[in-house]
PDB file of C-alpha atoms in Angstrom:
ATOM      1  CA  UNK A  18      78.674 102.703  83.072  1.00  0.00           C
ATOM      2  CA  UNK A  19      79.407 100.970  86.360  1.00  0.00           C
ATOM      3  CA  UNK A  20      78.659 103.418  89.150  1.00  0.00           C
ATOM      4  CA  UNK A  21      78.197 103.663  92.906  1.00  0.00           C
ATOM      5  CA  UNK A  22      76.625 106.764  94.430  1.00  0.00           C
ATOM      6  CA  UNK A  23      76.630 107.331  98.177  1.00  0.00           C
ATOM      7  CA  UNK A  24      74.379 109.624 100.151  1.00  0.00           C
ATOM      8  CA  UNK A  25      73.312 110.284 103.718  1.00  0.00           C
ATOM      9  CA  UNK A  26      76.424 111.849 105.182  1.00  0.00           C
ATOM     10  CA  UNK A  27      76.344 114.953 107.320  1.00  0.00           C
ATOM     11  CA  UNK A  28      77.041 116.509 110.683  1.00  0.00           C
ATOM     12  CA  UNK A  29      75.850 114.578 113.730  1.00  0.00           C
ATOM     13  CA  UNK A  30      76.446 114.942 117.452  1.00  0.00           C
ATOM     14  CA  UNK A  31      78.377 112.324 119.420  1.00  0.00           C
ATOM     15  CA  UNK A  32      76.043 109.501 120.374  1.00  0.00           C
ATOM     16  CA  UNK A  33      73.791 110.199 117.424  1.00  0.00           C
ATOM     17  CA  UNK A  34      72.829 108.069 114.448  1.00  0.00           C
ATOM     18  CA  UNK A  35      73.100 108.301 110.690  1.00  0.00           C
ATOM     19  CA  UNK A  36      72.143 106.016 107.811  1.00  0.00           C
ATOM     20  CA  UNK A  37      74.262 105.935 104.690  1.00  0.00           C
ATOM     21  CA  UNK A  38      72.943 104.677 101.366  1.00  0.00           C
ATOM     22  CA  UNK A  39      74.660 103.594  98.185  1.00  0.00           C
ATOM     23  CA  UNK A  40      72.882 103.040  94.876  1.00  0.00           C
ATOM     24  CA  UNK A  41      74.566 100.840  92.300  1.00  0.00           C
ATOM     25  CA  UNK A  42      74.097 100.927  88.545  1.00  0.00           C
ATOM     26  CA  UNK A  43      75.674  99.442  85.453  1.00  0.00           C
ATOM     27  CA  UNK A  44      76.188  95.937  86.862  1.00  0.00           C
ATOM     28  CA  UNK A  45      74.223  93.088  88.427  1.00  0.00           C
ATOM     29  CA  UNK A  46      74.307  94.238  92.047  1.00  0.00           C
ATOM     30  CA  UNK A  47      73.006  90.966  93.474  1.00  0.00           C
ATOM     31  CA  UNK A  48      76.028  89.007  92.235  1.00  0.00           C
ATOM     32  CA  UNK A  49      78.651  90.957  94.180  1.00  0.00           C
ATOM     33  CA  UNK A  50      79.844  91.301  97.741  1.00  0.00           C
ATOM     34  CA  UNK A  51      79.773  94.944  98.807  1.00  0.00           C
ATOM     35  CA  UNK A  52      81.810  96.942 101.308  1.00  0.00           C
ATOM     36  CA  UNK A  53      81.969 100.206 103.184  1.00  0.00           C
ATOM     37  CA  UNK A  54      85.454 101.666 103.534  1.00  0.00           C
ATOM     38  CA  UNK A  55      86.211 104.909 105.359  1.00  0.00           C
ATOM     39  CA  UNK A  56      89.011 107.428 105.442  1.00  0.00           C
ATOM     40  CA  UNK A  57      89.449 109.863 108.308  1.00  0.00           C
ATOM     41  CA  UNK A  58      90.807 113.314 107.435  1.00  0.00           C
ATOM     42  CA  UNK A  59      94.473 113.044 106.504  1.00  0.00           C
ATOM     43  CA  UNK A  60      94.536 109.326 107.300  1.00  0.00           C
ATOM     44  CA  UNK A  61      94.633 106.048 105.412  1.00  0.00           C
ATOM     45  CA  UNK A  62      91.924 103.663 104.303  1.00  0.00           C
ATOM     46  CA  UNK A  63      90.018 101.674 106.909  1.00  0.00           C
ATOM     47  CA  UNK A  64      87.682  98.888 105.874  1.00  0.00           C
ATOM     48  CA  UNK A  65      84.441  99.047 107.887  1.00  0.00           C
ATOM     49  CA  UNK A  66      82.237  96.140 106.862  1.00  0.00           C
ATOM     50  CA  UNK A  67      81.157  93.962 104.000  1.00  0.00           C
ATOM     51  CA  UNK A  68      78.183  91.827 103.072  1.00  0.00           C
ATOM     52  CA  UNK A  69      77.742  88.772 100.880  1.00  0.00           C
ATOM     53  CA  UNK A  70      75.687  88.831  97.678  1.00  0.00           C
ATOM     54  CA  UNK A  71      72.524  87.545  99.348  1.00  0.00           C
ATOM     55  CA  UNK A  72      73.178  89.153 102.734  1.00  0.00           C
ATOM     56  CA  UNK A  73      73.831  85.802 104.392  1.00  0.00           C
ATOM     57  CA  UNK A  74      77.345  86.694 105.575  1.00  0.00           C
ATOM     58  CA  UNK A  75      78.497  89.933 107.151  1.00  0.00           C
ATOM     59  CA  UNK A  76      81.851  91.014 108.557  1.00  0.00           C
ATOM     60  CA  UNK A  77      82.791  94.107 110.584  1.00  0.00           C
ATOM     61  CA  UNK A  78      85.966  95.766 111.785  1.00  0.00           C
ATOM     62  CA  UNK A  79      86.180  95.491 115.569  1.00  0.00           C
ATOM     63  CA  UNK A  80      85.866  99.248 116.152  1.00  0.00           C
ATOM     64  CA  UNK A  81      82.323  99.405 114.748  1.00  0.00           C
ATOM     65  CA  UNK A  82      80.943  95.983 115.648  1.00  0.00           C
ATOM     66  CA  UNK A  83      77.784  96.401 117.730  1.00  0.00           C
ATOM     67  CA  UNK A  84      77.313 100.022 116.643  1.00  0.00           C
ATOM     68  CA  UNK A  85      77.118  99.805 112.847  1.00  0.00           C
ATOM     69  CA  UNK A  86      74.899  97.572 110.728  1.00  0.00           C
ATOM     70  CA  UNK A  87      75.486  96.877 107.055  1.00  0.00           C
ATOM     71  CA  UNK A  88      72.563  95.719 104.934  1.00  0.00           C
ATOM     72  CA  UNK A  89      71.465  95.552 101.325  1.00  0.00           C
ATOM     73  CA  UNK A  90      68.327  95.496  99.203  1.00  0.00           C
ATOM     74  CA  UNK A  91      69.062  93.707  95.952  1.00  0.00           C
ATOM     75  CA  UNK A  92      65.685  94.652  94.521  1.00  0.00           C
ATOM     76  CA  UNK A  93      66.674  98.315  94.870  1.00  0.00           C
ATOM     77  CA  UNK A  94      70.355  97.834  93.948  1.00  0.00           C
ATOM     78  CA  UNK A  95      71.168  99.482  97.243  1.00  0.00           C
ATOM     79  CA  UNK A  96      73.651  99.098 100.083  1.00  0.00           C
ATOM     80  CA  UNK A  97      73.184 100.676 103.507  1.00  0.00           C
ATOM     81  CA  UNK A  98      75.173 101.441 106.631  1.00  0.00           C
ATOM     82  CA  UNK A  99      73.240 102.207 109.790  1.00  0.00           C
ATOM     83  CA  UNK A 100      75.572 103.974 112.204  1.00  0.00           C
ATOM     84  CA  UNK A 101      74.561 104.318 115.850  1.00  0.00           C
ATOM     85  CA  UNK A 102      76.359 105.607 118.935  1.00  0.00           C
ATOM     86  CA  UNK A 103      78.608 107.694 116.741  1.00  0.00           C
ATOM     87  CA  UNK A 104      81.931 108.913 118.087  1.00  0.00           C
ATOM     88  CA  UNK A 105      84.310 111.656 117.027  1.00  0.00           C
ATOM     89  CA  UNK A 106      86.669 108.998 115.676  1.00  0.00           C
ATOM     90  CA  UNK A 107      83.988 107.888 113.194  1.00  0.00           C
ATOM     91  CA  UNK A 108      84.462 111.183 111.344  1.00  0.00           C
ATOM     92  CA  UNK A 109      85.534 110.232 107.832  1.00  0.00           C
ATOM     93  CA  UNK A 110      84.665 110.003 104.187  1.00  0.00           C
ATOM     94  CA  UNK A 111      82.700 106.779 103.740  1.00  0.00           C
ATOM     95  CA  UNK A 112      83.105 104.939 100.446  1.00  0.00           C
ATOM     96  CA  UNK A 113      80.792 102.312  99.044  1.00  0.00           C
ATOM     97  CA  UNK A 114      82.745  99.680  97.141  1.00  0.00           C
ATOM     98  CA  UNK A 115      82.218  96.570  95.046  1.00  0.00           C
ATOM     99  CA  UNK A 116      84.107  93.537  96.271  1.00  0.00           C
ATOM    100  CA  UNK A 117      85.510  90.377  94.856  1.00  0.00           C
ATOM    101  CA  UNK A 118      85.745  87.960  97.761  1.00  0.00           C
ATOM    102  CA  UNK A 119      86.560  84.293  97.778  1.00  0.00           C
ATOM    103  CA  UNK A 120      88.812  81.767  99.443  1.00  0.00           C
ATOM    104  CA  UNK A 121      92.159  83.504  99.864  1.00  0.00           C
ATOM    105  CA  UNK A 122      91.122  86.316  97.609  1.00  0.00           C
ATOM    106  CA  UNK A 123      89.834  89.830  98.201  1.00  0.00           C
ATOM    107  CA  UNK A 124      89.895  93.044  96.276  1.00  0.00           C
ATOM    108  CA  UNK A 125      87.673  96.022  95.535  1.00  0.00           C
ATOM    109  CA  UNK A 126      87.354  97.103  91.939  1.00  0.00           C
ATOM    110  CA  UNK A 127      84.696  99.817  91.953  1.00  0.00           C
ATOM    111  CA  UNK A 128      84.472 102.727  94.390  1.00  0.00           C
ATOM    112  CA  UNK A 129      81.928 105.461  94.870  1.00  0.00           C
ATOM    113  CA  UNK A 130      82.939 109.093  95.319  1.00  0.00           C
ATOM    114  CA  UNK A 131      82.221 108.946  99.039  1.00  0.00           C
ATOM    115  CA  UNK A 132      79.991 110.733 101.507  1.00  0.00           C
ATOM    116  CA  UNK A 133      81.344 112.736 104.435  1.00  0.00           C
ATOM    117  CA  UNK A 134      80.342 112.015 108.012  1.00  0.00           C
ATOM    118  CA  UNK A 135      81.321 114.508 110.703  1.00  0.00           C
ATOM    119  CA  UNK A 136      80.710 113.672 114.344  1.00  0.00           C
ATOM    120  CA  UNK A 137      81.002 116.793 116.464  1.00  0.00           C
ATOM    121  CA  UNK A 138      79.127 118.789 119.049  1.00  0.00           C
TER     122      UNK A 138
ATOM    123  CA  UNK B  23      98.638 101.008 113.791  1.00  0.00           C
ATOM    124  CA  UNK B  24      97.888  99.214 110.535  1.00  0.00           C
ATOM    125  CA  UNK B  25      98.061  95.437 110.320  1.00  0.00           C
ATOM    126  CA  UNK B  26      99.994  95.786 107.071  1.00  0.00           C
ATOM    127  CA  UNK B  27     103.144  97.918 107.180  1.00  0.00           C
ATOM    128  CA  UNK B  28     104.111 100.258 104.361  1.00  0.00           C
ATOM    129  CA  UNK B  29     106.779 102.958 104.267  1.00  0.00           C
ATOM    130  CA  UNK B  30     105.131 106.362 104.797  1.00  0.00           C
ATOM    131  CA  UNK B  31     106.852 107.820 101.759  1.00  0.00           C
ATOM    132  CA  UNK B  32     109.056 106.990  98.808  1.00  0.00           C
ATOM    133  CA  UNK B  33     110.554 109.198  96.151  1.00  0.00           C
ATOM    134  CA  UNK B  34     112.452 108.935  92.910  1.00  0.00           C
ATOM    135  CA  UNK B  35     113.215 110.965  89.817  1.00  0.00           C
ATOM    136  CA  UNK B  36     111.148 110.893  86.627  1.00  0.00           C
ATOM    137  CA  UNK B  37     111.991 107.876  84.502  1.00  0.00           C
ATOM    138  CA  UNK B  38     113.347 105.922  87.443  1.00  0.00           C
ATOM    139  CA  UNK B  39     111.906 102.897  89.223  1.00  0.00           C
ATOM    140  CA  UNK B  40     110.431 102.802  92.698  1.00  0.00           C
ATOM    141  CA  UNK B  41     109.388  99.896  94.889  1.00  0.00           C
ATOM    142  CA  UNK B  42     106.715 100.113  97.584  1.00  0.00           C
ATOM    143  CA  UNK B  43     106.729  97.359 100.154  1.00  0.00           C
ATOM    144  CA  UNK B  44     103.863  95.919 102.171  1.00  0.00           C
ATOM    145  CA  UNK B  45     104.727  93.717 105.115  1.00  0.00           C
ATOM    146  CA  UNK B  46     102.236  91.499 106.877  1.00  0.00           C
ATOM    147  CA  UNK B  47     102.011  88.137 108.563  1.00  0.00           C
ATOM    148  CA  UNK B  48     100.761  84.628 108.138  1.00  0.00           C
ATOM    149  CA  UNK B  49      97.004  85.267 108.591  1.00  0.00           C
ATOM    150  CA  UNK B  50      96.935  87.993 105.945  1.00  0.00           C
ATOM    151  CA  UNK B  51      99.571  88.246 103.212  1.00  0.00           C
ATOM    152  CA  UNK B  52     100.915  84.822 104.111  1.00  0.00           C
ATOM    153  CA  UNK B  53      97.585  83.228 103.262  1.00  0.00           C
ATOM    154  CA  UNK B  54      95.758  85.539 100.891  1.00  0.00           C
ATOM    155  CA  UNK B  55      96.222  87.408  97.655  1.00  0.00           C
ATOM    156  CA  UNK B  56      97.166  91.082  97.785  1.00  0.00           C
ATOM    157  CA  UNK B  57      95.672  94.064  96.006  1.00  0.00           C
ATOM    158  CA  UNK B  58      97.006  97.588  95.523  1.00  0.00           C
ATOM    159  CA  UNK B  59      95.174 100.898  95.233  1.00  0.00           C
ATOM    160  CA  UNK B  60      96.168 104.328  93.958  1.00  0.00           C
ATOM    161  CA  UNK B  61      94.576 107.450  95.413  1.00  0.00           C
ATOM    162  CA  UNK B  62      94.979 111.052  94.317  1.00  0.00           C
ATOM    163  CA  UNK B  63      94.111 113.834  96.787  1.00  0.00           C
ATOM    164  CA  UNK B  64      90.397 114.405  97.124  1.00  0.00           C
ATOM    165  CA  UNK B  65      89.417 111.414  95.015  1.00  0.00           C
ATOM    166  CA  UNK B  66      88.342 107.835  95.617  1.00  0.00           C
ATOM    167  CA  UNK B  67      90.907 105.027  95.560  1.00  0.00           C
ATOM    168  CA  UNK B  68      91.390 103.128  92.318  1.00  0.00           C
ATOM    169  CA  UNK B  69      92.280  99.460  91.935  1.00  0.00           C
ATOM    170  CA  UNK B  70      95.807  99.174  90.589  1.00  0.00           C
ATOM    171  CA  UNK B  71      96.658  95.517  91.077  1.00  0.00           C
ATOM    172  CA  UNK B  72      94.811  92.422  92.255  1.00  0.00           C
ATOM    173  CA  UNK B  73      95.665  88.793  92.960  1.00  0.00           C
ATOM    174  CA  UNK B  74      99.239  89.920  93.765  1.00  0.00           C
ATOM    175  CA  UNK B  75     100.250  90.697  90.203  1.00  0.00           C
ATOM    176  CA  UNK B  76      97.265  91.128  87.895  1.00  0.00           C
ATOM    177  CA  UNK B  77      96.478  94.513  86.363  1.00  0.00           C
ATOM    178  CA  UNK B  78      92.914  95.607  85.720  1.00  0.00           C
ATOM    179  CA  UNK B  79      92.108  96.720  82.227  1.00  0.00           C
ATOM    180  CA  UNK B  80      93.538 100.150  81.521  1.00  0.00           C
ATOM    181  CA  UNK B  81      96.363 100.026  84.061  1.00  0.00           C
ATOM    182  CA  UNK B  82      99.767 100.667  82.543  1.00  0.00           C
ATOM    183  CA  UNK B  83     102.304  97.836  82.430  1.00  0.00           C
ATOM    184  CA  UNK B  84     104.696 100.219  84.183  1.00  0.00           C
ATOM    185  CA  UNK B  85     102.985  98.930  87.319  1.00  0.00           C
ATOM    186  CA  UNK B  86     103.770  95.415  88.520  1.00  0.00           C
ATOM    187  CA  UNK B  87     103.218  93.498  91.726  1.00  0.00           C
ATOM    188  CA  UNK B  88     104.553  90.451  93.507  1.00  0.00           C
ATOM    189  CA  UNK B  89     104.207  88.562  96.773  1.00  0.00           C
ATOM    190  CA  UNK B  90     106.710  86.469  98.681  1.00  0.00           C
ATOM    191  CA  UNK B  91     105.912  84.745 101.961  1.00  0.00           C
ATOM    192  CA  UNK B  92     104.373  87.495 104.153  1.00  0.00           C
ATOM    193  CA  UNK B  93     105.361  90.518 102.079  1.00  0.00           C
ATOM    194  CA  UNK B  94     104.215  92.110  98.860  1.00  0.00           C
ATOM    195  CA  UNK B  95     105.736  94.738  96.622  1.00  0.00           C
ATOM    196  CA  UNK B  96     104.494  97.189  94.037  1.00  0.00           C
ATOM    197  CA  UNK B  97     106.995  98.284  91.421  1.00  0.00           C
ATOM    198  CA  UNK B  98     106.533 101.359  89.282  1.00  0.00           C
ATOM    199  CA  UNK B  99     108.942 101.863  86.390  1.00  0.00           C
ATOM    200  CA  UNK B 100     109.408 104.839  84.103  1.00  0.00           C
ATOM    201  CA  UNK B 101     108.121 107.182  86.809  1.00  0.00           C
ATOM    202  CA  UNK B 102     105.994 110.104  85.688  1.00  0.00           C
ATOM    203  CA  UNK B 103     104.902 113.166  87.648  1.00  0.00           C
ATOM    204  CA  UNK B 104     101.346 111.932  87.184  1.00  0.00           C
ATOM    205  CA  UNK B 105     102.177 108.913  89.343  1.00  0.00           C
ATOM    206  CA  UNK B 106     102.405 111.119  92.428  1.00  0.00           C
ATOM    207  CA  UNK B 107      99.715 109.712  94.694  1.00  0.00           C
ATOM    208  CA  UNK B 108      99.110 107.616  97.773  1.00  0.00           C
ATOM    209  CA  UNK B 109      99.363 103.853  97.381  1.00  0.00           C
ATOM    210  CA  UNK B 110      97.719 101.264  99.619  1.00  0.00           C
ATOM    211  CA  UNK B 111      98.025  97.502  99.844  1.00  0.00           C
ATOM    212  CA  UNK B 112      95.152  95.374 101.080  1.00  0.00           C
ATOM    213  CA  UNK B 113      94.121  91.800 101.707  1.00  0.00           C
ATOM    214  CA  UNK B 114      91.895  89.580 103.833  1.00  0.00           C
ATOM    215  CA  UNK B 115      93.040  88.574 107.308  1.00  0.00           C
ATOM    216  CA  UNK B 116      91.602  85.249 108.355  1.00  0.00           C
ATOM    217  CA  UNK B 117      92.427  85.657 112.048  1.00  0.00           C
ATOM    218  CA  UNK B 118      90.631  89.012 112.254  1.00  0.00           C
ATOM    219  CA  UNK B 119      87.941  87.980 109.776  1.00  0.00           C
ATOM    220  CA  UNK B 120      88.297  91.362 108.156  1.00  0.00           C
ATOM    221  CA  UNK B 121      89.902  93.257 105.311  1.00  0.00           C
ATOM    222  CA  UNK B 122      93.146  94.962 106.268  1.00  0.00           C
ATOM    223  CA  UNK B 123      94.918  97.816 104.511  1.00  0.00           C
ATOM    224  CA  UNK B 124      98.408  99.155 104.828  1.00  0.00           C
ATOM    225  CA  UNK B 125      98.872 102.641 106.212  1.00  0.00           C
ATOM    226  CA  UNK B 126      99.595 104.012 102.763  1.00  0.00           C
ATOM    227  CA  UNK B 127     102.704 105.250 100.993  1.00  0.00           C
ATOM    228  CA  UNK B 128     103.008 108.712  99.506  1.00  0.00           C
ATOM    229  CA  UNK B 129     104.950 108.666  96.255  1.00  0.00           C
ATOM    230  CA  UNK B 130     106.832 111.794  95.285  1.00  0.00           C
ATOM    231  CA  UNK B 131     108.341 112.099  91.842  1.00  0.00           C
ATOM    232  CA  UNK B 132     111.181 114.562  92.258  1.00  0.00           C
TER     233      UNK B 132
END
């Protein structure tokens, strides 16, 4: 069964840091782009970042660039999101997702259940 | 403000057809293929449509998609109460170098 399982969410104070992890199973992790997508309470989906199969290309949404770092370890079938300088507006459910990305083409076909990040004092 | 514009809500009676629109611009929908996602409350999104009009395995043919110029649409025919959910469009935006989603549309089956 194809599966993505996130962990690492929790309550953190503004300005703090958190590292999210996502473990993949049921498919060849190293052959897919991977994304983090978040959803603030009562709001829509917001793509955060994605990373190429071998980690050689990375993209970020402007609101997290310079604060968040996406990375992966293909040997461990794992995706990570290091989040620094957290703000209240980063409060959201964070989803790990499997991407299909190419010239003129993007979609996400597998999603994890999400992990909740709350930034509050 | 989302880069892609969707109506906040749509509604129709069971058995009827509904259309959800997704409006963008040249760097996103105008240049790239569109995908659609269905999300029920408290659950993760699910891929409903990709490459404008292709359905993943297991998705009912009551769902169909299309793209024209800088807009895309998702049609749902034979509406069922189980279709009540939030629907999102998404694509790549080459000017932002990022994925963009619509703000989401809440479907109510009256």
